[in-house]
Amino acid sequence: MRQNKLAWVQALRGAAAFMVVMVHSRSVLMDTAAGKVVANHVLLPMGMGVDLFFIISGFLMVFTSQDFDGTKAYAWRFMAKRAARIWPLFAVVTPVALVVEHGIHGFLDPSILLPYLEGLAFIPHDPSASGIYFQMAVGVAWTLCFECYFYLLFAACMLFGRWRYVAMAAWFALTLVVIPLIRGNYNLNVASQSLVEWSRYANLAINPIVWDFVVGMLGGWLYVSDFKIERIGTIYAMVMVSGLLLSIGWNRLGMVNFFGPHGWAAPMTILFFGAVMLAKIGAINVPAWSVWLGDISYSLYLVHVYVFEILQRVAGAIPMNHDTSNAVLFIIRPVAAVICAWVTFRYVEAPLSTLARKLLGLSNSVRQRKRTHPG
């Protein structure tokens, strides 16, 4: 079944989410010299989990739309499915986040409430405040802004029928190459782009991190194509040589320890394409627990920051040596986040997604969705 064929994708999604969890957990290690080394040199690069998320999204959109029939109804169903997948849980987490961050009185203060309401519409709150993060009220929602932009673009290009990928290529050429060149100082560093003052949304379109989605789409086309490399050793050798060349030239190329094609997305691209080629010949077998982690990955991504914050407050109220407290938190917080994410997935995300699909008039059941893709 197609679900089994894509178990490796679900496993990668779980890995991506847990990598983000560990990046955010590193904050409790920053008080010691040894802790800083681990935090900055081991855990910080795990931020590439975000790039992996975006690459997977591009891959899945190509893979799951192979049955595109050229109709507007298909484009509608596509967007409705994505909305049912993303928005309901985010709508629940948003008020929870507000209470955790500001207490109940936050609902009564318009200056506090407004960013949370804008976040529900995936509006980048303030692109000038913190680079790529947009100062979103629910901090991790900056990535959802890019996800939704990509989904909307993908659906819009479906209106061009069999020319949809031509239209998409033209749009990417315009927004990721032509317009940045015209604006001057063209570069691929995602956090150093000159801002578009007149539109917060426009800053999504021109940011080089969008190349992650393009890479994922290329991986999707490769996966569904007839091209394959039969020898596993050849695939491993290609990945290792490419990775070695990248590491040797990292400084000379001016690569950065950050998101995007001029940073973490580069090694992620090499690894992902290696996984695609291995999956094509059935050379990837993933353990069940990794697929399970992929199932709860969206819940894990949204709730872990607030699990961390609550545990931090609890630890602060317990008489304990500071260093000991931080060590305990470093271990407990990721475990607690995974447990909380599982509960959230089972009792909030999955039921709400099913309900949303029914309300949106989608005939496909969750069972059919699981047959077509793991998202």
Coordinates of C-alpha atoms in Angstrom, one line a residue:
M1 CA 0.0 0.0 0.0
R2 CA 1.1 3.6 -0.6
Q3 CA 1.0 4.2 3.1
N4 CA 3.7 1.6 3.7
K5 CA 5.7 3.0 0.8
L6 CA 5.8 6.4 2.6
A7 CA 6.5 5.1 6.1
W8 CA 10.0 6.5 5.6
V9 CA 8.6 10.0 5.0
Q10 CA 6.6 9.8 8.2
A11 CA 9.7 8.7 10.1
L12 CA 11.6 11.7 8.7
R13 CA 8.8 14.0 9.8
G14 CA 9.0 12.6 13.3
A15 CA 12.8 13.1 13.3
A16 CA 12.3 16.7 12.1
A17 CA 9.9 17.5 14.9
F18 CA 12.1 15.9 17.6
M19 CA 15.1 17.8 16.2
V20 CA 13.2 21.1 16.7
V21 CA 12.3 20.0 20.2
M22 CA 16.0 19.4 21.1
V23 CA 17.0 22.8 19.6
H24 CA 14.6 24.5 21.9
S25 CA 15.6 22.3 24.9
R26 CA 19.2 23.5 24.6
S27 CA 18.4 26.7 26.4
V28 CA 18.9 25.0 29.8
L29 CA 22.5 24.1 28.9
M30 CA 23.7 27.7 28.3
D31 CA 24.8 28.4 31.9
T32 CA 28.0 26.3 31.7
A33 CA 30.9 26.3 29.3
A34 CA 30.5 22.6 28.5
G35 CA 26.8 23.1 28.1
K36 CA 27.3 25.9 25.7
V37 CA 29.5 23.8 23.5
V38 CA 26.9 21.1 23.4
A39 CA 24.1 23.6 22.8
N40 CA 25.8 25.5 20.1
H41 CA 27.7 22.8 18.2
V42 CA 25.6 19.7 18.7
L43 CA 22.0 20.9 19.3
L44 CA 21.8 24.1 17.3
P45 CA 22.3 22.5 13.9
M46 CA 19.3 20.3 14.7
G47 CA 17.4 23.4 13.6
M48 CA 17.7 21.9 10.2
G49 CA 14.6 19.9 11.2
V50 CA 12.6 23.0 9.9
D51 CA 14.3 22.7 6.5
L52 CA 13.4 19.0 6.5
F53 CA 9.8 19.8 7.3
F54 CA 9.6 22.2 4.3
I55 CA 11.4 19.7 2.0
I56 CA 8.9 17.0 3.0
S57 CA 6.0 19.3 2.3
G58 CA 7.2 20.0 -1.2
F59 CA 7.7 16.2 -1.8
L60 CA 4.2 15.3 -0.5
M61 CA 2.4 17.9 -2.5
V62 CA 3.9 16.5 -5.7
F63 CA 3.4 12.9 -4.6
T64 CA -0.2 13.2 -3.4
S65 CA -1.4 15.3 -6.4
Q66 CA -0.5 12.7 -9.0
D67 CA -4.2 12.1 -9.6
F68 CA -4.8 15.8 -10.4
D69 CA -7.7 16.0 -12.8
G70 CA -7.3 19.6 -13.9
T71 CA -10.6 20.8 -12.3
K72 CA -11.2 23.7 -9.9
A73 CA -12.9 21.2 -7.6
Y74 CA -9.7 19.3 -7.2
A75 CA -7.9 22.6 -6.2
W76 CA -10.6 23.2 -3.6
R77 CA -10.4 19.7 -2.1
F78 CA -6.6 20.1 -2.0
M79 CA -6.8 23.3 0.1
A80 CA -9.7 22.0 2.2
K81 CA -7.6 19.0 3.1
R82 CA -4.6 21.1 4.1
A83 CA -6.8 23.4 6.1
A84 CA -8.4 20.5 7.9
R85 CA -5.0 19.2 8.7
I86 CA -3.3 22.4 10.0
W87 CA -5.9 24.9 11.3
P88 CA -8.0 23.1 13.9
L89 CA -5.2 22.1 16.2
F90 CA -3.5 25.5 15.8
A91 CA -6.8 27.1 16.7
V92 CA -6.9 25.2 20.0
V93 CA -3.2 25.7 20.8
T94 CA -3.4 29.5 20.2
P95 CA -5.6 30.4 23.2
V96 CA -3.7 27.9 25.3
A97 CA -0.5 29.7 24.3
L98 CA -2.0 33.0 25.2
V99 CA -3.0 31.8 28.7
V100 CA 0.4 30.3 29.3
E101 CA 2.2 33.4 28.2
H102 CA 0.0 36.1 29.6
G103 CA -2.7 34.6 31.8
I104 CA -6.5 35.0 31.3
H105 CA -6.2 38.8 31.3
G106 CA -4.4 38.6 27.9
F107 CA -7.8 38.1 26.3
L108 CA -8.9 41.6 27.6
D109 CA -5.8 43.4 26.3
P110 CA -6.1 44.2 22.5
S111 CA -2.4 44.8 22.2
I112 CA -1.7 41.2 23.4
L113 CA -4.7 39.6 21.7
L114 CA -4.2 41.0 18.2
P115 CA -1.0 39.1 17.4
Y116 CA -2.7 35.8 18.4
L117 CA -5.7 36.6 16.2
E118 CA -3.4 37.5 13.3
G119 CA -1.6 34.2 13.8
L120 CA -4.8 32.4 13.3
A121 CA -4.9 33.8 9.8
F122 CA -1.2 33.0 9.4
I123 CA -0.3 36.6 8.9
P124 CA 3.4 37.4 9.6
H125 CA 3.0 39.7 12.5
D126 CA 6.1 41.9 12.2
P127 CA 8.8 40.8 9.7
S128 CA 11.1 43.6 10.8
A129 CA 11.2 42.6 14.4
S130 CA 13.2 39.4 14.4
G131 CA 14.2 38.4 10.9
I132 CA 12.6 35.3 9.6
Y133 CA 10.6 34.6 12.8
F134 CA 8.1 37.5 12.3
Q135 CA 7.6 37.9 16.0
M136 CA 4.6 35.5 15.9
A137 CA 2.6 35.3 19.1
V138 CA 2.8 31.5 18.8
G139 CA 6.5 31.5 18.1
V140 CA 6.7 28.3 16.0
A141 CA 3.9 29.5 13.8
W142 CA 6.4 31.4 11.5
T143 CA 6.9 28.1 9.7
L144 CA 3.2 27.7 9.3
C145 CA 3.1 31.0 7.5
F146 CA 5.5 29.6 4.9
E147 CA 3.6 26.3 4.7
C148 CA 0.3 28.0 4.0
Y149 CA 1.9 30.3 1.4
F150 CA 3.2 27.2 -0.4
Y151 CA -0.2 25.4 -0.2
L152 CA -2.0 28.4 -1.5
L153 CA 0.5 28.8 -4.4
F154 CA 0.3 25.1 -5.2
A155 CA -3.5 25.2 -5.3
A156 CA -3.6 28.4 -7.3
C157 CA -1.3 26.9 -9.9
M158 CA -3.7 24.0 -10.2
L159 CA -6.1 26.4 -11.9
F160 CA -3.7 26.4 -14.9
G161 CA -4.5 22.7 -15.5
R162 CA -1.7 20.7 -17.1
W163 CA 0.5 23.8 -17.1
R164 CA 0.4 24.1 -13.3
Y165 CA 4.1 23.3 -12.9
V166 CA 5.0 25.7 -15.6
A167 CA 3.1 28.4 -13.8
M168 CA 4.7 27.5 -10.6
A169 CA 8.2 27.5 -12.1
A170 CA 7.5 31.0 -13.5
W171 CA 6.3 32.3 -10.1
F172 CA 9.4 30.9 -8.3
A173 CA 11.6 32.4 -11.0
L174 CA 10.0 35.8 -10.5
T175 CA 9.8 35.8 -6.7
L176 CA 13.0 34.0 -5.8
V177 CA 15.3 35.2 -8.6
V178 CA 14.1 38.2 -10.7
I179 CA 12.6 40.4 -8.0
P180 CA 15.5 39.8 -5.5
L181 CA 18.0 40.6 -8.3
I182 CA 16.1 43.8 -9.1
R183 CA 16.0 44.8 -5.5
G184 CA 19.8 44.4 -5.3
N185 CA 22.1 42.6 -2.9
Y186 CA 20.9 39.2 -4.0
N187 CA 21.9 36.4 -1.6
L188 CA 20.4 33.2 -0.2
N189 CA 20.7 34.0 3.5
V190 CA 17.2 33.8 4.8
A191 CA 17.6 36.2 7.7
S192 CA 19.3 39.0 5.9
Q193 CA 16.8 39.8 3.2
S194 CA 15.7 43.5 2.8
L195 CA 12.1 43.7 3.8
V196 CA 9.1 44.6 1.7
E197 CA 7.5 47.4 3.7
W198 CA 4.2 47.5 2.0
S199 CA 3.2 43.8 2.5
R200 CA 3.9 41.4 5.2
Y201 CA 2.8 38.5 3.0
A202 CA 5.3 39.5 0.2
N203 CA 8.2 38.8 2.6
L204 CA 7.1 35.1 2.5
A205 CA 7.3 34.9 -1.3
I206 CA 10.8 36.4 -1.7
N207 CA 12.5 34.6 1.2
P208 CA 15.1 32.1 0.0
I209 CA 13.8 29.5 2.5
V210 CA 11.1 28.8 -0.1
W211 CA 13.7 27.0 -2.1
D212 CA 13.3 24.2 0.5
F213 CA 9.8 23.5 -0.9
V214 CA 11.2 23.5 -4.5
V215 CA 13.8 21.0 -3.4
G216 CA 11.1 18.8 -2.0
M217 CA 9.1 19.0 -5.2
L218 CA 12.2 18.0 -7.2
G219 CA 12.5 15.0 -4.8
G220 CA 8.8 14.2 -5.4
W221 CA 9.2 14.2 -9.2
L222 CA 12.3 12.0 -8.8
Y223 CA 10.5 9.6 -6.6
V224 CA 7.6 9.1 -9.1
S225 CA 9.9 9.0 -12.1
D226 CA 11.2 5.8 -13.7
F227 CA 14.8 6.8 -12.8
K228 CA 16.5 4.7 -10.2
I229 CA 19.9 3.5 -9.0
E230 CA 19.7 -0.2 -8.3
R231 CA 23.0 -0.5 -6.3
I232 CA 22.6 0.6 -2.6
G233 CA 26.4 1.1 -2.3
T234 CA 26.3 3.6 -5.2
I235 CA 23.6 5.7 -3.4
Y236 CA 25.5 5.7 -0.2
A237 CA 28.7 6.6 -1.9
M238 CA 27.0 9.5 -3.7
V239 CA 25.6 10.8 -0.4
M240 CA 28.9 10.5 1.4
V241 CA 31.0 12.1 -1.4
S242 CA 28.4 15.0 -1.7
G243 CA 28.4 15.5 2.0
L244 CA 32.2 15.4 2.3
L245 CA 32.5 18.0 -0.6
L246 CA 30.0 20.2 1.1
S247 CA 31.7 20.1 4.5
I248 CA 35.1 20.8 2.9
G249 CA 33.7 23.8 1.0
W250 CA 31.4 25.0 3.8
N251 CA 33.5 28.0 4.8
R252 CA 34.7 28.9 1.3
L253 CA 31.1 29.0 0.1
G254 CA 30.1 31.2 3.0
M255 CA 27.6 28.8 4.3
V256 CA 25.9 29.7 7.6
N257 CA 24.7 27.8 10.7
F258 CA 21.1 28.7 10.0
F259 CA 18.0 27.8 8.0
G260 CA 17.8 27.9 4.2
P261 CA 19.7 26.9 1.1
H262 CA 22.9 28.7 2.2
G263 CA 22.8 26.8 5.4
W264 CA 21.2 23.7 6.9
A265 CA 19.0 23.0 3.9
A266 CA 22.1 22.0 1.9
P267 CA 23.0 18.9 3.9
M268 CA 19.4 18.1 4.3
T269 CA 18.9 18.2 0.6
I270 CA 21.8 15.6 0.1
L271 CA 20.4 13.3 2.8
F272 CA 16.8 13.6 1.5
F273 CA 17.7 12.8 -2.0
G274 CA 19.6 9.9 -0.8
A275 CA 16.6 8.7 1.1
V276 CA 14.4 9.1 -2.0
M277 CA 16.7 7.0 -4.1
L278 CA 16.9 4.3 -1.4
A279 CA 13.1 4.3 -0.9
K280 CA 12.6 3.8 -4.7
I281 CA 14.4 0.5 -4.5
G282 CA 12.8 -0.5 -1.2
A283 CA 16.0 -0.2 0.7
I284 CA 14.5 1.7 3.7
N285 CA 12.9 0.0 6.6
V286 CA 11.9 2.2 9.5
P287 CA 10.9 1.1 13.0
A288 CA 7.3 1.4 14.0
W289 CA 8.1 3.9 16.8
S290 CA 9.6 6.3 14.2
V291 CA 6.4 6.2 12.2
W292 CA 4.4 6.8 15.4
L293 CA 6.6 9.8 16.2
G294 CA 5.8 11.1 12.7
D295 CA 2.1 10.6 13.4
I296 CA 2.3 13.0 16.4
S297 CA 4.8 15.3 14.9
Y298 CA 2.5 18.2 14.3
S299 CA 1.1 18.1 17.8
L300 CA 4.7 17.8 19.1
Y301 CA 5.8 20.8 17.1
L302 CA 3.0 23.0 18.4
V303 CA 2.8 22.0 22.1
H304 CA 6.4 21.4 23.1
V305 CA 7.3 25.0 23.8
Y306 CA 4.5 25.4 26.2
V307 CA 5.2 22.1 27.9
F308 CA 8.8 23.4 28.3
E309 CA 7.6 26.7 29.8
I310 CA 5.2 25.1 32.3
L311 CA 7.9 22.6 33.5
Q312 CA 10.4 25.5 33.8
R313 CA 8.0 27.2 36.2
V314 CA 7.4 24.1 38.2
A315 CA 11.1 23.5 38.5
G316 CA 11.6 27.1 39.6
A317 CA 9.2 26.5 42.5
I318 CA 11.1 23.4 43.7
P319 CA 14.1 23.9 46.0
M320 CA 16.9 22.5 43.9
N321 CA 20.5 23.3 42.9
H322 CA 20.4 25.4 39.7
D323 CA 22.7 23.2 37.7
T324 CA 20.9 20.0 38.9
S325 CA 17.5 21.6 37.9
N326 CA 18.7 22.4 34.4
A327 CA 20.1 18.9 33.9
V328 CA 16.8 17.4 35.0
L329 CA 14.9 19.7 32.8
F330 CA 17.0 18.9 29.8
I331 CA 16.1 15.2 30.2
I332 CA 12.5 15.6 31.3
R333 CA 11.2 18.3 29.0
P334 CA 11.6 16.4 25.7
V335 CA 10.0 13.3 27.2
A336 CA 7.1 15.2 28.7
A337 CA 6.6 17.0 25.4
V338 CA 6.4 13.7 23.5
I339 CA 3.9 12.3 26.0
C340 CA 1.8 15.5 25.8
A341 CA 1.9 15.5 22.0
W342 CA 0.7 11.9 21.9
V343 CA -2.3 12.8 24.2
T344 CA -2.9 15.9 22.1
F345 CA -2.8 14.0 18.8
R346 CA -5.1 11.3 20.0
Y347 CA -7.7 13.4 21.8
V348 CA -7.5 16.7 20.0
E349 CA -5.7 16.8 16.7
A350 CA -7.1 13.6 15.1
P351 CA -10.8 14.1 16.2
L352 CA -10.7 17.8 15.2
S353 CA -9.2 17.0 11.8
T354 CA -11.8 14.4 11.2
L355 CA -14.6 16.8 12.2
A356 CA -13.1 19.6 10.0
R357 CA -13.1 17.3 7.0
K358 CA -16.7 16.5 7.5
L359 CA -17.7 20.1 7.9
L360 CA -15.7 21.0 4.7
G361 CA -17.7 18.4 2.8
L362 CA -14.7 16.2 2.0
S363 CA -15.9 12.7 1.0
N364 CA -12.6 11.1 1.8
S365 CA -12.3 9.5 5.1
V366 CA -9.3 9.7 7.4
R367 CA -8.7 6.1 6.5
Q368 CA -8.4 7.0 2.8
R369 CA -6.1 9.9 3.7
K370 CA -3.8 7.5 5.4
R371 CA -3.7 5.4 2.3
T372 CA -2.6 8.2 0.2
H373 CA 0.0 10.0 2.4
P374 CA 1.1 10.2 6.0
G375 CA 0.1 13.9 6.3

